[in-house]
Amino acid sequence: NPMYLGRFLVGLGLCLLTWRWFLALPYLVIFWLYAQARVLGEEARLQQLFRERYAGYSGQVRRWLPLPPRGRFSDGRWSWACVLRNHELRVALVVIAGLALLKWRLLAFGSLWG
């Protein structure tokens, strides 16, 4: 799922930006647990809502790697309701807060760590 791959890469990038490499392993475990639970819940909801149509869709796309599907499944419309439902604004705010904290740390102490 491209959304979760993007979230994963942003979080991993923030972990690596700290130069505390040992943070990457706990992050990997925590993110895997979070994403697995979230995706399985979403898949159950989508299966319940769309039944055969979702079964056909999920048979053509990969769960984790964001490769393009073989067919077209979206009408291409933008929806703020979808953004809010998927908590993307919350994720953006957490990323911005993390970057602001790192910048403050750099400006206040001259380095990110140490």
mmCIF file of C-alpha atoms in Angstrom:
data_model
loop_
_atom_site.group_PDB
_atom_site.id
_atom_site.type_symbol
_atom_site.label_atom_id
_atom_site.label_comp_id
_atom_site.label_asym_id
_atom_site.label_seq_id
_atom_site.Cartn_x
_atom_site.Cartn_y
_atom_site.Cartn_z
ATOM 1 C CA ASN A 1 0.000 0.000 0.000
ATOM 2 C CA PRO A 2 1.715 3.225 -1.092
ATOM 3 C CA MET A 3 0.349 5.191 1.845
ATOM 4 C CA TYR A 4 1.919 2.838 4.390
ATOM 5 C CA LEU A 5 5.174 2.595 2.469
ATOM 6 C CA GLY A 6 5.363 6.392 2.519
ATOM 7 C CA ARG A 7 4.625 6.530 6.249
ATOM 8 C CA PHE A 8 7.238 3.861 6.871
ATOM 9 C CA LEU A 9 9.923 5.708 4.912
ATOM 10 C CA VAL A 10 9.202 9.039 6.612
ATOM 11 C CA GLY A 11 9.407 7.458 10.069
ATOM 12 C CA LEU A 12 12.542 5.516 9.215
ATOM 13 C CA GLY A 13 14.096 8.678 7.810
ATOM 14 C CA LEU A 14 13.369 10.525 11.051
ATOM 15 C CA CYS A 15 14.920 7.674 13.058
ATOM 16 C CA LEU A 16 18.038 7.704 10.899
ATOM 17 C CA LEU A 17 18.233 11.500 10.996
ATOM 18 C CA THR A 18 18.924 11.260 14.729
ATOM 19 C CA TRP A 19 22.115 9.271 14.066
ATOM 20 C CA ARG A 20 20.913 6.789 16.658
ATOM 21 C CA TRP A 21 20.948 3.727 14.413
ATOM 22 C CA PHE A 22 19.714 1.453 17.198
ATOM 23 C CA LEU A 23 16.324 3.218 17.001
ATOM 24 C CA ALA A 24 15.702 1.680 13.575
ATOM 25 C CA LEU A 25 15.081 -1.843 14.884
ATOM 26 C CA PRO A 26 12.395 -0.919 17.453
ATOM 27 C CA TYR A 27 10.835 1.369 14.850
ATOM 28 C CA LEU A 28 10.677 -1.506 12.352
ATOM 29 C CA VAL A 29 8.960 -3.762 14.877
ATOM 30 C CA ILE A 30 6.499 -1.113 16.072
ATOM 31 C CA PHE A 31 5.637 -0.010 12.547
ATOM 32 C CA TRP A 32 5.163 -3.605 11.380
ATOM 33 C CA LEU A 33 2.749 -4.292 14.264
ATOM 34 C CA TYR A 34 0.866 -1.052 13.613
ATOM 35 C CA ALA A 35 0.655 -1.503 9.854
ATOM 36 C CA GLN A 36 -0.303 -5.167 10.004
ATOM 37 C CA ALA A 37 -3.179 -4.480 12.399
ATOM 38 C CA ARG A 38 -4.317 -1.419 10.470
ATOM 39 C CA VAL A 39 -4.194 -3.043 7.035
ATOM 40 C CA LEU A 40 -5.952 -6.215 8.145
ATOM 41 C CA GLY A 41 -8.699 -4.105 9.693
ATOM 42 C CA GLU A 42 -9.029 -2.009 6.550
ATOM 43 C CA GLU A 43 -9.129 -5.079 4.336
ATOM 44 C CA ALA A 44 -11.922 -6.607 6.423
ATOM 45 C CA ARG A 45 -13.888 -3.351 6.193
ATOM 46 C CA LEU A 46 -13.372 -3.076 2.435
ATOM 47 C CA GLN A 47 -14.350 -6.717 1.928
ATOM 48 C CA GLN A 48 -17.538 -6.081 3.878
ATOM 49 C CA LEU A 49 -18.366 -2.920 1.921
ATOM 50 C CA PHE A 50 -17.449 -3.981 -1.618
ATOM 51 C CA ARG A 51 -17.540 -7.804 -1.492
ATOM 52 C CA GLU A 52 -16.733 -9.296 -4.938
ATOM 53 C CA ARG A 53 -15.447 -6.013 -6.340
ATOM 54 C CA TYR A 54 -12.859 -5.754 -3.555
ATOM 55 C CA ALA A 55 -11.935 -9.417 -3.929
ATOM 56 C CA GLY A 56 -11.153 -8.760 -7.600
ATOM 57 C CA TYR A 57 -9.189 -5.633 -6.758
ATOM 58 C CA SER A 58 -7.141 -7.235 -3.985
ATOM 59 C CA GLY A 59 -6.327 -10.117 -6.311
ATOM 60 C CA GLN A 60 -4.688 -7.695 -8.761
ATOM 61 C CA VAL A 61 -2.661 -5.453 -6.462
ATOM 62 C CA ARG A 62 0.030 -6.195 -3.947
ATOM 63 C CA ARG A 63 -0.543 -5.533 -0.293
ATOM 64 C CA TRP A 64 2.767 -3.824 0.513
ATOM 65 C CA LEU A 65 4.720 -2.919 -2.609
ATOM 66 C CA PRO A 66 3.195 0.051 -4.449
ATOM 67 C CA LEU A 67 3.236 -1.281 -7.968
ATOM 68 C CA PRO A 68 0.554 -0.019 -10.338
ATOM 69 C CA PRO A 69 -2.512 -2.253 -10.664
ATOM 70 C CA ARG A 70 -3.237 -3.957 -13.946
ATOM 71 C CA GLY A 71 -6.584 -2.202 -14.284
ATOM 72 C CA ARG A 72 -8.020 1.185 -13.375
ATOM 73 C CA PHE A 73 -9.836 1.196 -10.026
ATOM 74 C CA SER A 74 -10.230 4.890 -9.283
ATOM 75 C CA ASP A 75 -12.217 7.627 -10.919
ATOM 76 C CA GLY A 76 -9.400 10.050 -10.065
ATOM 77 C CA ARG A 77 -11.477 12.343 -7.834
ATOM 78 C CA TRP A 78 -9.859 14.099 -4.876
ATOM 79 C CA SER A 79 -11.673 13.857 -1.564
ATOM 80 C CA TRP A 80 -10.887 15.730 1.654
ATOM 81 C CA ALA A 81 -13.240 13.326 3.405
ATOM 82 C CA CYS A 82 -10.937 10.474 2.377
ATOM 83 C CA VAL A 83 -7.869 12.374 3.616
ATOM 84 C CA LEU A 84 -9.538 12.950 6.976
ATOM 85 C CA ARG A 85 -10.835 9.381 7.213
ATOM 86 C CA ASN A 86 -7.310 8.030 6.624
ATOM 87 C CA HIS A 87 -5.803 10.345 9.286
ATOM 88 C CA GLU A 88 -3.339 11.832 6.805
ATOM 89 C CA LEU A 89 -3.497 15.317 8.338
ATOM 90 C CA ARG A 90 -2.515 13.850 11.706
ATOM 91 C CA VAL A 91 0.436 12.062 10.107
ATOM 92 C CA ALA A 92 1.542 15.279 8.379
ATOM 93 C CA LEU A 93 1.364 17.196 11.669
ATOM 94 C CA VAL A 94 3.465 14.560 13.466
ATOM 95 C CA VAL A 95 6.113 14.714 10.720
ATOM 96 C CA ILE A 96 6.169 18.530 10.849
ATOM 97 C CA ALA A 97 6.411 18.476 14.663
ATOM 98 C CA GLY A 98 9.282 15.959 14.494
ATOM 99 C CA LEU A 99 11.182 18.048 11.973
ATOM 100 C CA ALA A 100 10.561 21.220 14.015
ATOM 101 C CA LEU A 101 11.883 19.480 17.130
ATOM 102 C CA LEU A 102 15.001 18.360 15.303
ATOM 103 C CA LYS A 103 15.552 21.874 13.918
ATOM 104 C CA TRP A 104 15.100 23.396 17.383
ATOM 105 C CA ARG A 105 17.613 20.914 18.778
ATOM 106 C CA LEU A 106 20.101 21.798 16.050
ATOM 107 C CA LEU A 107 19.698 25.542 16.562
ATOM 108 C CA ALA A 108 19.716 25.369 20.370
ATOM 109 C CA PHE A 109 22.659 23.017 20.815
ATOM 110 C CA GLY A 110 24.587 23.187 17.557
ATOM 111 C CA SER A 111 24.075 19.514 16.813
ATOM 112 C CA LEU A 112 21.260 17.007 16.702
ATOM 113 C CA TRP A 113 22.752 14.777 19.409
ATOM 114 C CA GLY A 114 25.617 15.029 21.801
#
